[in-house]
Each structure stands twice: as structure tokens, then as C-alpha cells.
PDB file of C-alpha atoms in Angstrom:
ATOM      1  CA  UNK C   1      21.600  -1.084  36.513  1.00 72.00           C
ATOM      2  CA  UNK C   2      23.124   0.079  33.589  1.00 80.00           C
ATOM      3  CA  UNK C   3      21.341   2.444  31.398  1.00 86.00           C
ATOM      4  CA  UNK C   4      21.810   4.092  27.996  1.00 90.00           C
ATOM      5  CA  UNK C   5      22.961   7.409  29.070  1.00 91.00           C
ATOM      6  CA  UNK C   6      25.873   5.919  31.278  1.00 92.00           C
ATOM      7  CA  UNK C   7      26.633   3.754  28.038  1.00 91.00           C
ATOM      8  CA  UNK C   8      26.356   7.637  26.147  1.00 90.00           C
ATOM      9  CA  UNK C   9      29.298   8.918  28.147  1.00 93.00           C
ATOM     10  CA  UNK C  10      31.245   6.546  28.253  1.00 93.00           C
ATOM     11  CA  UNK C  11      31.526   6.363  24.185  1.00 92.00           C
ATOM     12  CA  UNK C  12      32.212  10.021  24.427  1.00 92.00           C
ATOM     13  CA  UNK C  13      34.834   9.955  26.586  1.00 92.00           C
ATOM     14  CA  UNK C  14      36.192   7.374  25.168  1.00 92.00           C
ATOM     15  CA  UNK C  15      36.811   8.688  21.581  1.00 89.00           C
ATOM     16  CA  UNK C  16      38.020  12.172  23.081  1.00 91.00           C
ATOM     17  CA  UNK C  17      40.021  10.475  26.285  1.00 91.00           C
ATOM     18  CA  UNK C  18      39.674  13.657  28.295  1.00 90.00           C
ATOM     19  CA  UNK C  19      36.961  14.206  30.646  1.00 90.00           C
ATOM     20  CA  UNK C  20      36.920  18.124  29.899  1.00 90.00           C
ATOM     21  CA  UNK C  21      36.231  17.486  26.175  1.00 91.00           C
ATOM     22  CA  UNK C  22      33.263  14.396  27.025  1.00 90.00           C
ATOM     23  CA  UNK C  23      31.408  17.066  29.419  1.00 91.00           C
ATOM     24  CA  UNK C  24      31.439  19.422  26.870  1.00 92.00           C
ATOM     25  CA  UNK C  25      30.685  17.546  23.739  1.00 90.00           C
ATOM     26  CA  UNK C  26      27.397  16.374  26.000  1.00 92.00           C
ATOM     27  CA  UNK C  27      26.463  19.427  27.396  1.00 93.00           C
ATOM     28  CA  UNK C  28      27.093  18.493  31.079  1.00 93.00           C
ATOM     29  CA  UNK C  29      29.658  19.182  33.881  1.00 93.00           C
ATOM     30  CA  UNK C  30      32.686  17.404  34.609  1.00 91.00           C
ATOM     31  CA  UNK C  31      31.541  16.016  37.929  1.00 92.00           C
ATOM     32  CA  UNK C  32      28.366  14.526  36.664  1.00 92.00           C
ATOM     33  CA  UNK C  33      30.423  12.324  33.731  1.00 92.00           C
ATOM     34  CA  UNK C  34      32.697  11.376  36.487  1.00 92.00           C
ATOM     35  CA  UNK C  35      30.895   9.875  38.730  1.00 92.00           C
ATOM     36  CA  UNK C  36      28.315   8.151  36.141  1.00 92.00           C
ATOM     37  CA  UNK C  37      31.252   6.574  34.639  1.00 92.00           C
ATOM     38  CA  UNK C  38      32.404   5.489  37.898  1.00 93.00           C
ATOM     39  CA  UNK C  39      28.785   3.706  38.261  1.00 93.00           C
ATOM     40  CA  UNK C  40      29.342   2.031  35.197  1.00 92.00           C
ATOM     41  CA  UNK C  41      32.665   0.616  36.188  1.00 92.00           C
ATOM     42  CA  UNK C  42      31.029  -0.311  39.593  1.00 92.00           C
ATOM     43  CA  UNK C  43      27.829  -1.894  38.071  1.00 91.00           C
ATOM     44  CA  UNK C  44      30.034  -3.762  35.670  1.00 92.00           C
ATOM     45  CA  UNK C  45      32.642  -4.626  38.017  1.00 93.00           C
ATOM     46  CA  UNK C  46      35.837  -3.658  35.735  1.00 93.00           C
ATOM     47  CA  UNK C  47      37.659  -0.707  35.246  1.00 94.00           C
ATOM     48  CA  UNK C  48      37.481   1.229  31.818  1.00 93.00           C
ATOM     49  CA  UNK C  49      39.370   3.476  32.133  1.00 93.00           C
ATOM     50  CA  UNK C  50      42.873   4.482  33.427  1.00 93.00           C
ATOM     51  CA  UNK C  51      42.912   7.763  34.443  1.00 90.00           C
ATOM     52  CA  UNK C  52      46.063  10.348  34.232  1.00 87.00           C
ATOM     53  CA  UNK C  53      46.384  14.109  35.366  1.00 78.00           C
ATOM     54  CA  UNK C  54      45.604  15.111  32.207  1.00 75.00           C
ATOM     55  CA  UNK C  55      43.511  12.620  30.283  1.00 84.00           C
ATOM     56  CA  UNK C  56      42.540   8.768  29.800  1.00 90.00           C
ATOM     57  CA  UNK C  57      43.545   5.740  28.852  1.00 93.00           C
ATOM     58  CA  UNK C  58      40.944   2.495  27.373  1.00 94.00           C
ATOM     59  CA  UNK C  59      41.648  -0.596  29.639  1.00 94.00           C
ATOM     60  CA  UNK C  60      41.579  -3.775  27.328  1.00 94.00           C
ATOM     61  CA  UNK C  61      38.146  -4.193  28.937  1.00 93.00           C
ATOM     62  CA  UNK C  62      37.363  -0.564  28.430  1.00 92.00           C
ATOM     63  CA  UNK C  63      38.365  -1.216  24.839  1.00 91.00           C
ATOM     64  CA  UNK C  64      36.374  -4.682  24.062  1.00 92.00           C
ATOM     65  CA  UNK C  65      33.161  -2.605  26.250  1.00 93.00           C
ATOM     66  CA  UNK C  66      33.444   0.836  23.755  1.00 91.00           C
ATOM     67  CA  UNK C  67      32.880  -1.649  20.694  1.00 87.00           C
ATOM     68  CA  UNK C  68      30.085  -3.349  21.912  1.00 89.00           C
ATOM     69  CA  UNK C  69      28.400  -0.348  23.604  1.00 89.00           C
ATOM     70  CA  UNK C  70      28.587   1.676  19.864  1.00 87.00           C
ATOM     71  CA  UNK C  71      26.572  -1.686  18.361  1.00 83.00           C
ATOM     72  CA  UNK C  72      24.284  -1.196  21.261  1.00 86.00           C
ATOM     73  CA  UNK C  73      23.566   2.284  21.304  1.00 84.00           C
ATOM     74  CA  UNK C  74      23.078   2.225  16.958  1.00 78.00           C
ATOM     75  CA  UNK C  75      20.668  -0.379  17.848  1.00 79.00           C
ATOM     76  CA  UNK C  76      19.069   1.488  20.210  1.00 82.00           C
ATOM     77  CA  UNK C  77      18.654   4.717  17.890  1.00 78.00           C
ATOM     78  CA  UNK C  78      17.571   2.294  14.897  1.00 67.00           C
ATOM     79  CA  UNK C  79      14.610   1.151  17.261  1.00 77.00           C
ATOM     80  CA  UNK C  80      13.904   4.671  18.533  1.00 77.00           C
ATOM     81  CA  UNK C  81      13.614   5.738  14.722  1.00 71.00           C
ATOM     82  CA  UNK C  82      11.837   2.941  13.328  1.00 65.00           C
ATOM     83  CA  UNK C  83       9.381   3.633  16.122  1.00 76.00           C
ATOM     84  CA  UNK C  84       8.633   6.892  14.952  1.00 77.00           C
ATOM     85  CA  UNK C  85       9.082   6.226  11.491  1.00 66.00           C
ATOM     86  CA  UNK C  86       6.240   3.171  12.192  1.00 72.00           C
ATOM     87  CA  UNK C  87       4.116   5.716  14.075  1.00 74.00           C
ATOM     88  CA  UNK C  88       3.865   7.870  10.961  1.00 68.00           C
ATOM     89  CA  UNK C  89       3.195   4.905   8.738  1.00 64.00           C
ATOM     90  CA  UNK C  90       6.587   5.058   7.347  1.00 66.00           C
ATOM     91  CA  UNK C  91       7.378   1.319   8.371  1.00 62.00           C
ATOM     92  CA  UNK C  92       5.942  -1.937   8.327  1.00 80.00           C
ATOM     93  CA  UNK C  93       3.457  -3.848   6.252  1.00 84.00           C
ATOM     94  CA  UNK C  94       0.606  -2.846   4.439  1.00 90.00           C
ATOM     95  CA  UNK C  95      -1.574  -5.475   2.302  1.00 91.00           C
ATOM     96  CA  UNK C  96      -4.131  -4.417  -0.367  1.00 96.00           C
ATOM     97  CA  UNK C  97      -6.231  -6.400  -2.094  1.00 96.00           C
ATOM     98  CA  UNK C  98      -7.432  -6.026  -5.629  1.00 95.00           C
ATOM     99  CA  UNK C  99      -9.479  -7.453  -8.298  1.00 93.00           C
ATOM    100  CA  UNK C 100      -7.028  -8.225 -11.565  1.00 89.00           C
ATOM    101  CA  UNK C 101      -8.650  -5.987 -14.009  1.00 87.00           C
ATOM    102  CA  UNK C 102      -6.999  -3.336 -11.108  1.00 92.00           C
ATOM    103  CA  UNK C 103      -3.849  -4.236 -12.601  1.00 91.00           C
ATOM    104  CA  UNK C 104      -4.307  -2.922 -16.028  1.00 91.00           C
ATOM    105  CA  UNK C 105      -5.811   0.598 -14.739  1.00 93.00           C
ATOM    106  CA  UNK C 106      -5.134   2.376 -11.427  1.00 94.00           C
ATOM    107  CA  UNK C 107      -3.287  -0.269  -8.968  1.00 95.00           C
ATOM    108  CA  UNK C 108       0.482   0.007 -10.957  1.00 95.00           C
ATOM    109  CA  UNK C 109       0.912   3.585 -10.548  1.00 95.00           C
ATOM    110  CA  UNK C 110      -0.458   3.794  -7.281  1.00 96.00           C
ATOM    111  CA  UNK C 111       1.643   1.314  -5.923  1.00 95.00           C
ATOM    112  CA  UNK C 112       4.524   3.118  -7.754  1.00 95.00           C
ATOM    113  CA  UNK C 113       3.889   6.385  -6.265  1.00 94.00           C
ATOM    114  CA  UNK C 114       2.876   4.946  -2.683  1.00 93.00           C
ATOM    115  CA  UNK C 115       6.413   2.953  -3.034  1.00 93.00           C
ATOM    116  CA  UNK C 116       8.571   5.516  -3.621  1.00 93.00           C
ATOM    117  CA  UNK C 117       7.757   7.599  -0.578  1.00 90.00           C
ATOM    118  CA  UNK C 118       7.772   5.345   1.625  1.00 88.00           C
ATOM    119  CA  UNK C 119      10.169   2.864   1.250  1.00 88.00           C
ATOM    120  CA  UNK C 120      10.475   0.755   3.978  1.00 84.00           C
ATOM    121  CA  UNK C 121       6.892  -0.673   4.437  1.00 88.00           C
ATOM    122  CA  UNK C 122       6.551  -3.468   2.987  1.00 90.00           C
ATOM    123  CA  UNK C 123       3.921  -3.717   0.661  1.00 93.00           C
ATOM    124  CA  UNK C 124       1.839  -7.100   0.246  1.00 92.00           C
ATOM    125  CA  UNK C 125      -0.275  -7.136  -2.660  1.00 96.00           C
ATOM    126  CA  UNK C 126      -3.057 -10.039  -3.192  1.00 94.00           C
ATOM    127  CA  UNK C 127      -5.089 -10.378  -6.476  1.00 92.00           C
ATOM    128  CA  UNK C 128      -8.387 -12.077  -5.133  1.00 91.00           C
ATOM    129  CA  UNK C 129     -11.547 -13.298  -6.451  1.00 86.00           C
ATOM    130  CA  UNK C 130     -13.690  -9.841  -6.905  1.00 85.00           C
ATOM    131  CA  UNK C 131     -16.625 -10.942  -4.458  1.00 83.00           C
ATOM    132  CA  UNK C 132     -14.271 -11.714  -2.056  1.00 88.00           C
ATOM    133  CA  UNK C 133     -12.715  -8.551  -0.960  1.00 91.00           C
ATOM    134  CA  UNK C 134     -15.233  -6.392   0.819  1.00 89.00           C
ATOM    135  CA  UNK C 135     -15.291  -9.319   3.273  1.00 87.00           C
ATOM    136  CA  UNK C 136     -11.793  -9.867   3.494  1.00 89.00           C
ATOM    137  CA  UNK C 137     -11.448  -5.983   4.022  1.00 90.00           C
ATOM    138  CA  UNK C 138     -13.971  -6.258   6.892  1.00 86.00           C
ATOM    139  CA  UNK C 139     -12.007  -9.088   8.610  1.00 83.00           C
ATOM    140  CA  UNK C 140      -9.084  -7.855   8.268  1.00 84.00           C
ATOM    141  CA  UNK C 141      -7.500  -9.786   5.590  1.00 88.00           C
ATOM    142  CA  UNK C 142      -6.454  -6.431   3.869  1.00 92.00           C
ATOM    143  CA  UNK C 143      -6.414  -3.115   4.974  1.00 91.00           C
ATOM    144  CA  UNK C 144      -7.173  -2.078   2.279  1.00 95.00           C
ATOM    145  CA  UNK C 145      -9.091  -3.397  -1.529  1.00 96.00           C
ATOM    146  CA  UNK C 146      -9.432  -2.376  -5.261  1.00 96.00           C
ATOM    147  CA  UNK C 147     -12.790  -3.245  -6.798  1.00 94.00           C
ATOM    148  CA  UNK C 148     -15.575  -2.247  -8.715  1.00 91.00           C
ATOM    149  CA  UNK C 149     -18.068   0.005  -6.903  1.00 87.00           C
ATOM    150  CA  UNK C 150     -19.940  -2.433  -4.581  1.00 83.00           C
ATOM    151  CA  UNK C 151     -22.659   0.134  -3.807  1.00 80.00           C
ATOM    152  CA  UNK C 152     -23.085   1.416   0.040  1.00 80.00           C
ATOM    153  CA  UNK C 153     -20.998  -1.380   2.753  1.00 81.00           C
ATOM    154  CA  UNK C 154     -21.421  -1.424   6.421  1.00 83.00           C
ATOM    155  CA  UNK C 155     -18.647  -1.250   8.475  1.00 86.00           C
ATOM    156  CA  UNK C 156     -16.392  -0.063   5.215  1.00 89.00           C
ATOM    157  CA  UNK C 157     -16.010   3.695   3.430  1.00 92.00           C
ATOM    158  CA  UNK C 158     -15.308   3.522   0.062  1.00 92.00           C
ATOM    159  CA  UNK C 159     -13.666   6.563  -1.953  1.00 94.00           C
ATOM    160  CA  UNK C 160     -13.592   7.149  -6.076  1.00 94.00           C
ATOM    161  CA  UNK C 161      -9.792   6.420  -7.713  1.00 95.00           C
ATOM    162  CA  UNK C 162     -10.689   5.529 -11.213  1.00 94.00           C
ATOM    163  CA  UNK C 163     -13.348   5.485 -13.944  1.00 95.00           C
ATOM    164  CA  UNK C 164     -13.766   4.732 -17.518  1.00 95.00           C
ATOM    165  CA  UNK C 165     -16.175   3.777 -19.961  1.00 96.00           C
ATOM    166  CA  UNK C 166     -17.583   0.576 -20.985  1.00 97.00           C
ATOM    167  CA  UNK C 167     -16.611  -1.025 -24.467  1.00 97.00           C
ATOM    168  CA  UNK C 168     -18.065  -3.852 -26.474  1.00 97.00           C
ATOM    169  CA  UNK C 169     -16.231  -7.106 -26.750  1.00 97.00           C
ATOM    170  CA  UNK C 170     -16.623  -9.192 -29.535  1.00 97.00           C
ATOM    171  CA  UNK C 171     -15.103 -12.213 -31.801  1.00 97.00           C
ATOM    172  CA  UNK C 172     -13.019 -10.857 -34.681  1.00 96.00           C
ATOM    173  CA  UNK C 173     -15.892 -12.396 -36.552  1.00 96.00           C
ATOM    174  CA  UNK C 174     -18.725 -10.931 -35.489  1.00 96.00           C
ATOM    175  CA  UNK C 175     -21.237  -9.493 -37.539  1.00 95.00           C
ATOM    176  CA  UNK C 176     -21.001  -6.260 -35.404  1.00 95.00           C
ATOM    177  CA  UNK C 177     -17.229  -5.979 -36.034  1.00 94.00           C
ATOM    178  CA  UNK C 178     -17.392  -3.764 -39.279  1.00 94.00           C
ATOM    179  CA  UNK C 179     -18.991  -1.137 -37.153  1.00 94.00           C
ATOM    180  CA  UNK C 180     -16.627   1.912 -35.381  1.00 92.00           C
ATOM    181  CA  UNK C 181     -19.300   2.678 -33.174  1.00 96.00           C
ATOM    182  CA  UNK C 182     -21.942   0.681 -31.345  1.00 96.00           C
ATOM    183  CA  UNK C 183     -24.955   1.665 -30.571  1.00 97.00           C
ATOM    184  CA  UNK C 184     -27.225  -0.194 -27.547  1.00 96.00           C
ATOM    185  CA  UNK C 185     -29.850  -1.110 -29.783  1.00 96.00           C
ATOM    186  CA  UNK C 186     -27.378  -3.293 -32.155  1.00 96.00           C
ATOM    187  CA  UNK C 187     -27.188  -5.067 -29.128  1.00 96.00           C
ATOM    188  CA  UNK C 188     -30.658  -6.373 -28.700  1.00 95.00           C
ATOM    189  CA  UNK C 189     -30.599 -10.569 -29.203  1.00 94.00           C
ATOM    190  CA  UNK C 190     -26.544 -10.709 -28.368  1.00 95.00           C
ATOM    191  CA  UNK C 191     -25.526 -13.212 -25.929  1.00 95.00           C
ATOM    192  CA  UNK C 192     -23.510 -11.969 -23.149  1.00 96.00           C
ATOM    193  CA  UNK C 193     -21.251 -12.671 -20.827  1.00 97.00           C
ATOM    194  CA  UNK C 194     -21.199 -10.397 -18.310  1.00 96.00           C
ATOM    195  CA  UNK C 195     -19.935 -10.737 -14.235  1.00 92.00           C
ATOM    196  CA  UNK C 196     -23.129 -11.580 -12.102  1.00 91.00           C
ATOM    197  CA  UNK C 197     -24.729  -8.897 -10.294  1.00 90.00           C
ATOM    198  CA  UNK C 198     -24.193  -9.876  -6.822  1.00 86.00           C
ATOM    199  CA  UNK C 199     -20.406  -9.715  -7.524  1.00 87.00           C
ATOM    200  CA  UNK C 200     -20.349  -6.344  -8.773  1.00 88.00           C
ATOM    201  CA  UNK C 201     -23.962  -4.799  -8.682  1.00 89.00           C
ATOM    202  CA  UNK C 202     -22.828  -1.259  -9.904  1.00 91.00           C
ATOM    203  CA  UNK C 203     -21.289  -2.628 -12.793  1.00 93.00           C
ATOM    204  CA  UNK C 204     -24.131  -4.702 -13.457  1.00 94.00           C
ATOM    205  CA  UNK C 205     -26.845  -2.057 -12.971  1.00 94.00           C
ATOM    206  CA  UNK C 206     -24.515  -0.372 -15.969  1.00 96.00           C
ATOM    207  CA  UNK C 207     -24.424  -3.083 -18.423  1.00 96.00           C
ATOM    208  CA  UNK C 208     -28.409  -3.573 -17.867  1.00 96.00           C
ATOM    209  CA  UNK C 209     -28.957   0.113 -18.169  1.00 96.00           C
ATOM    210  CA  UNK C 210     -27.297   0.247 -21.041  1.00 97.00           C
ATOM    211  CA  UNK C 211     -29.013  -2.487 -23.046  1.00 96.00           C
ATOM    212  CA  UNK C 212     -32.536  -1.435 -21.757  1.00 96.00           C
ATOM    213  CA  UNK C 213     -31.767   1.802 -22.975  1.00 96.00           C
ATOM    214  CA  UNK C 214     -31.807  -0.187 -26.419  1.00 95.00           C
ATOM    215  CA  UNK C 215     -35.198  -1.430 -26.153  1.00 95.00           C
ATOM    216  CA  UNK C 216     -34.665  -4.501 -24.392  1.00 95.00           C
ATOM    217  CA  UNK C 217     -33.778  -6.717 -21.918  1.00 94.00           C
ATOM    218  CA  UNK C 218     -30.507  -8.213 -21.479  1.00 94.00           C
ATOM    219  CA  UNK C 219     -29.604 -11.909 -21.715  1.00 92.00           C
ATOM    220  CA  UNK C 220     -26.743 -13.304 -20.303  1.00 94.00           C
ATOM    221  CA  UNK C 221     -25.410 -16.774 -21.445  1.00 94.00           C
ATOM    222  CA  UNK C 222     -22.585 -16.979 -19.001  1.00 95.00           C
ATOM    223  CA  UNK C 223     -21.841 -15.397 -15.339  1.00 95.00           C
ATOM    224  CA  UNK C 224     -17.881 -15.093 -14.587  1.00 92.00           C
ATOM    225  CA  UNK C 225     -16.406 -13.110 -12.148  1.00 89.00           C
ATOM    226  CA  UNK C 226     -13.069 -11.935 -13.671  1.00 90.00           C
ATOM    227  CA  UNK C 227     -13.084  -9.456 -16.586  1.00 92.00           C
ATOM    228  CA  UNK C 228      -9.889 -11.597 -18.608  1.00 92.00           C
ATOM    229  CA  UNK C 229     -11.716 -14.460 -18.399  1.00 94.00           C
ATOM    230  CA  UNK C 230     -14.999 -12.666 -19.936  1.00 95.00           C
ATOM    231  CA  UNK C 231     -12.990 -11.793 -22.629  1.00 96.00           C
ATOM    232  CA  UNK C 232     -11.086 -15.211 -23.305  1.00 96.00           C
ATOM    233  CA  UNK C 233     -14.336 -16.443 -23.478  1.00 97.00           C
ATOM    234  CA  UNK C 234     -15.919 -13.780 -26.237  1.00 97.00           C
ATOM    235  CA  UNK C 235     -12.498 -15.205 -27.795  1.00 96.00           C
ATOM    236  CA  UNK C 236     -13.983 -18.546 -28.341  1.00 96.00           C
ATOM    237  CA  UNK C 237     -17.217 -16.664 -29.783  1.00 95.00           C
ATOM    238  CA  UNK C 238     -19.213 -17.431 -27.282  1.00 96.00           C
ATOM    239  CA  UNK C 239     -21.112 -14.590 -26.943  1.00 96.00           C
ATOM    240  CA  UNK C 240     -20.388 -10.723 -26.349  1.00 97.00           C
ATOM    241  CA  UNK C 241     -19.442  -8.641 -23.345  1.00 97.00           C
ATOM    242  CA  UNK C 242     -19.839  -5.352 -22.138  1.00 97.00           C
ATOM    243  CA  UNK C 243     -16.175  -4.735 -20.480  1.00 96.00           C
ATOM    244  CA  UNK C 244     -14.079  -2.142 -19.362  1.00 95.00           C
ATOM    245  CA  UNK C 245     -12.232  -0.302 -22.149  1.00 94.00           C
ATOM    246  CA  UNK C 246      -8.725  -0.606 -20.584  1.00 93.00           C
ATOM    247  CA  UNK C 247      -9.722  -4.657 -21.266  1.00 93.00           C
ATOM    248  CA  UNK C 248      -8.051  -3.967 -24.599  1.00 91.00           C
ATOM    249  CA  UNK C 249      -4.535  -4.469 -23.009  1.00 90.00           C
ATOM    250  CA  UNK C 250      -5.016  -7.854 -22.931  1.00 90.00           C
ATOM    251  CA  UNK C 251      -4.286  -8.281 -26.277  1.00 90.00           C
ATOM    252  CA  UNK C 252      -6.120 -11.787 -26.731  1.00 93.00           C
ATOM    253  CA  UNK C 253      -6.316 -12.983 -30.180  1.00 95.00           C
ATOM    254  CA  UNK C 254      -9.287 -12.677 -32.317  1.00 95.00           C
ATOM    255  CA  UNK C 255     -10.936 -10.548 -30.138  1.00 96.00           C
ATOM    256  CA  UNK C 256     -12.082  -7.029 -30.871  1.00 97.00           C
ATOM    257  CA  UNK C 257     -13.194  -4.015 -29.064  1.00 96.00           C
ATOM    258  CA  UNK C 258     -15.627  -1.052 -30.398  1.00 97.00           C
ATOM    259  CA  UNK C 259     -16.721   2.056 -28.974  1.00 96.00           C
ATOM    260  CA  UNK C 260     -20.448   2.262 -27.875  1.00 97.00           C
ATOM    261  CA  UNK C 261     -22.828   5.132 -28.666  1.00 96.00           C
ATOM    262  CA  UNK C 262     -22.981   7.010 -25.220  1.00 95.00           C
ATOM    263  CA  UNK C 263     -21.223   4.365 -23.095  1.00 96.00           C
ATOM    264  CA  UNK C 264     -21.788   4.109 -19.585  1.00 96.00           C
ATOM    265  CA  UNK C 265     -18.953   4.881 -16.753  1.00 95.00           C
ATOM    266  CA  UNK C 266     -17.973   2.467 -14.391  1.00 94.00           C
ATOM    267  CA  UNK C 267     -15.953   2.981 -11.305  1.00 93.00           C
ATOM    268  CA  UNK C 268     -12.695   1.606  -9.475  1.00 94.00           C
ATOM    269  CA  UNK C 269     -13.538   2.339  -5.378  1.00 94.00           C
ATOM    270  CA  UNK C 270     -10.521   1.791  -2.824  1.00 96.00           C
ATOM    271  CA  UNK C 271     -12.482   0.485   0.390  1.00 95.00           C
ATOM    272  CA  UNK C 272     -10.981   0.565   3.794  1.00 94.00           C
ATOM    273  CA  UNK C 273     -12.409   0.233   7.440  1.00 89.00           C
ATOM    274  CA  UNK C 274     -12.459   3.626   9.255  1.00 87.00           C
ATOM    275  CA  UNK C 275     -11.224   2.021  12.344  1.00 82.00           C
ATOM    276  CA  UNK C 276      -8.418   0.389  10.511  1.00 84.00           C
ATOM    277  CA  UNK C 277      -5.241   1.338  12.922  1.00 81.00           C
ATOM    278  CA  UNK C 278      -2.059   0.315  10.604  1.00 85.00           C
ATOM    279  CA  UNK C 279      -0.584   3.705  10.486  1.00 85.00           C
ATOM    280  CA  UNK C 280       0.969   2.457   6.876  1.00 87.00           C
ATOM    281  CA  UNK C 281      -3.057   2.825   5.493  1.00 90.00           C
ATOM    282  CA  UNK C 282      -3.238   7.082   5.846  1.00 89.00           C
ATOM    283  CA  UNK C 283       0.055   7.353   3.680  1.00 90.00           C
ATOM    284  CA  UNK C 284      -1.890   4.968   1.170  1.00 94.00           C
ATOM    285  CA  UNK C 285      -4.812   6.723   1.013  1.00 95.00           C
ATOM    286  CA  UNK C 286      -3.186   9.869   0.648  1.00 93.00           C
ATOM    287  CA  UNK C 287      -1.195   8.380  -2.216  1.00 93.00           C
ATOM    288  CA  UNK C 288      -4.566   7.330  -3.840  1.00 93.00           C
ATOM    289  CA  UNK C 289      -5.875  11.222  -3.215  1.00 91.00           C
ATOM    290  CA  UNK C 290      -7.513  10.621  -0.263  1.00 90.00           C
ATOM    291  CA  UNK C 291      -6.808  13.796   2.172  1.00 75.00           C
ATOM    292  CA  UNK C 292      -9.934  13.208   4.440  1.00 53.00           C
ATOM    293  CA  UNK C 293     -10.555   9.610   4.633  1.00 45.00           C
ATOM    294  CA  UNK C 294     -13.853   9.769   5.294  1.00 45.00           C
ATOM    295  CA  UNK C 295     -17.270   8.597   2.660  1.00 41.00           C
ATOM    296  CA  UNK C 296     -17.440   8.288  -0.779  1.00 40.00           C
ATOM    297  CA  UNK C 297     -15.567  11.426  -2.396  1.00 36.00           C
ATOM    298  CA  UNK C 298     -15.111  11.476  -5.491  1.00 35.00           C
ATOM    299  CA  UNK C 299     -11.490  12.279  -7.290  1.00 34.00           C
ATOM    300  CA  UNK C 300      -9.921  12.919 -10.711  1.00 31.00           C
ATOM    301  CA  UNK C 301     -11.309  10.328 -13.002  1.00 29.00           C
TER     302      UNK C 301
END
């Protein structure tokens, strides 16, 4: 049978056409080359070569056989490499999940920075419902997700990548809106609209702490899951929201945003499955500051 070494001489000794120069470019004795080109003309039934005193000629056959075997044997390499290269989590897919408000905070430059060193995986990413992706991480939907701090998940570790303060969201209109700075108090009778606490109970534990830290206790007019459509709706004065302060780059008409006395901190997590084995995920992780991907460590905020 023919094998890739045998196809390895044969290219050598064809571009130098002297079987003094092939054995040494590869290292090897004259003998050896000799006779496993020999098997190659034997196994392929056709001669190569036509040999002279004092070096060789390419048959036509030897000739149509050198530019196939180069095709092969760049193949070959390409696979050997991208094997390697797939092993280290340099190649192949990768699919993250995130929650939009992701988008306008730490998901663009970490794609950026996980993108430029490592090119060649391809990198899926899926903006998904926010209660949705700790069980599509845990199925294996993604390998990876974005989302608010879900609190402690079985069968997932979840590690710190971003945090900011909350922010009040209100209609231009608002009686509140000729004040720089909110306090939690002010808030006490407000309608909000605020993502329900099943979705994102970390979150929500924030925006009730915050308001019972005013004296009272919250009421929420309307439960939505995604943060731009909280805000779309304070934009229709339907009531006011506790949101992210990176919310702001929406830039939705008549809707304002003011600072609140001693605002809480909510954070972004990156979840994963320990026993994920898509060598692409380490390289992510890393790129998210994740050196020992193991519990819930926290990193620059």
C-alpha cells in the first residue's frame, strides 16, 4: 500500500532529480530512498522515474504523479495542523449565548479580543430570551451564556465578567425628572416595570432591596424579560424602571435616566458546564479572565 512517506521521497527526489541530493535533504541513506521508490513504482504499477548514471529523469507519469502527490501531501499537513490547532481550541466552532442587554456592556469586546487570537474558530453568537439560557447551556445548546447572575446552578459554574450600577428610568415627563440624583425613598408609590424574579432573581433581589431600603414595598405594574423593552415601555410613560446604567445607549426618545442615591450593583456572569469538552471554550474563558475555570471568581468589574 502506498503510504505518505513513500509519497515524501518521491517529491524530493523529484525536485532535486538525483538520488544523492533526496537522501540527504531527508536525512536518510541512498539505499533506503531507492528501494522505497521502487515500491512505489511497483505498488502503482508505472515507472516514475528514468534513471541515468548520474541522476533522474520524471516519466510523463512520474510527472502527472509529482503534481498530484504535492496536493496530497499539503492536504495531509493541513489536516495534521488543523488537528492540533483544534486540539488547542484554535479551530472549530464555539456558540455563546447571551441576553441583549450583553450587547451594550461586556459581550462586544470580548468577542473582539477572543476573535482576534484565534481566528479560525468560528464563532456563533445567539441573542436568546434571558430565562432561557442556563437551560440551553445545560443541554448543550451553547457552550457557553451571558446573563444576569442567576444565583447558584447545578450542573453549571458561573464566573464574574461585568458589573455596574443600577439607574432610574423614567418618561422625559416625569415629576422625578428635575432631580440629578434619586434617592430610594422618592421612589415609594412609582409603578414599575421591572424583569420578573424567576428570570433574573439576583437582579430582582436588587431592585426590591433597593426600594425597601426606602420604606416600602415595591409594586410592579408590568413583568418583561428584556431590559430594551423595559425601557420602550417607561417611553410610553407607563411606569418607571430600575435598569442597568449602560441602558442609556439605547438612546430611546423621551426617556431619561438619573443617578440613584447609593445604587445597587448588578452583575453580568459567563456560565459554562465544567464537563463541557469543545476545546474552543478554555481559550474563551481565558479571553473573559478566566485562568482557573472553576466556581464563581470574581474579576475586574
Amino acid at each position: 500500500m502506498l503510504d505518505i512517506r513513500q509519497m515524501r521521497y518521491f517529491v524530493a527526489l523529484a525536485e532535486t532529480l538525483h538520488f544523492g541530493r533526496a537522501a540527504q535533504r531527508l536525512h536518510i541513506s541512498q539505499p533506503p530512498l531507492s528501494r522505497q521508490i521502487s515500491a512505489l513504482e511497483k505498488e502503482l504499477g508505472v515507472s516514475l522515474l528514468e534513471r541515468h548514471s548520474r541522476h533522474a529523469t520524471l516519466t510523463h507519469a512520474g510527472r502527472r504523479f509529482l503534481d498530484d502527490a504535492r496536493i496530497v501531501l499539503a492536504s495531509f499537513d493541513q489536516a495534521c495542523k488543523n488537528a492540533r490547532l483544534a486540539q488547542r481550541g484554535e479551530l472549530g466552532e464555539l456558540s455563546i449565548g447571551f441576553m441583549m442587554h450583553a450587547a451594550h456592556t461586556v459581550l462586544p469586546s470580548l468577542a473582539r479580543r477572543y476573535m482576534a487570537r484565534h481566528p479560525q474558530v468560528h464563532l456563533q453568537l445567539r441573542e436568546v430570551i434571558p430565562g432561557t439560557l442556563a437551560d440551553a447551556t445545560l443541554t448543550g445548546r451553547f457552550d457557553a451564556a451571558i446573563m444576569f447572575d442567576p444565583g447558584p446552578m447545578r450542573g453549571l459554574e458561573a464566573h464574574t465578567i461585568h458589573r455596574e450600577h443600577l439607574c432610574l428610568a423614567l418618561h422625559a415627563d416625569h415629576p422625578l425628572a428635575s432631580h440629578a440624583l434619586i434617592r430610594a425613598a422618592d421612589l415609594k408609590g412609582e409603578d414599575l416595570i421591572a424583569t420578573p424574579a424567576e428570570v433574573a432573581p439576583k437582579l430582582w433581589e436588587a431592585i426590591s432591596g433597593y426600594c425597601r431600603s426606602g420604606g416600602f414595598e415595591p409594586s410592579v405594574k408590568l413583568e418583561v424579560q428584556l431590559q430594551q423593552t423595559i425601557v420602550s415601555l417607561v417611553a410610553e410613560d407607563l411606569g418607571v424602571a430600575l435598569v442597568p446604567q449602560s441602558m442609556h445607549k439605547l438612546g430611546i426618545a423621551n426617556v431619561l435616566f438619573r443617578e440613584l442615591d447609593d445604587a445597587p450593583m448588578i452583575e453580568h456572569v459567563l456560565v459554562w458546564q465544567p464537563g463541557n469538552l469543545n476545546p474552543a471554550l478554555r481559550p474563551f474563558l481565558a479571553a473573559a479572565g478566566i485562568d482557573q475555570p472553576k466556581g464563581h471568581v470574581p474579576v475586574n468589574p
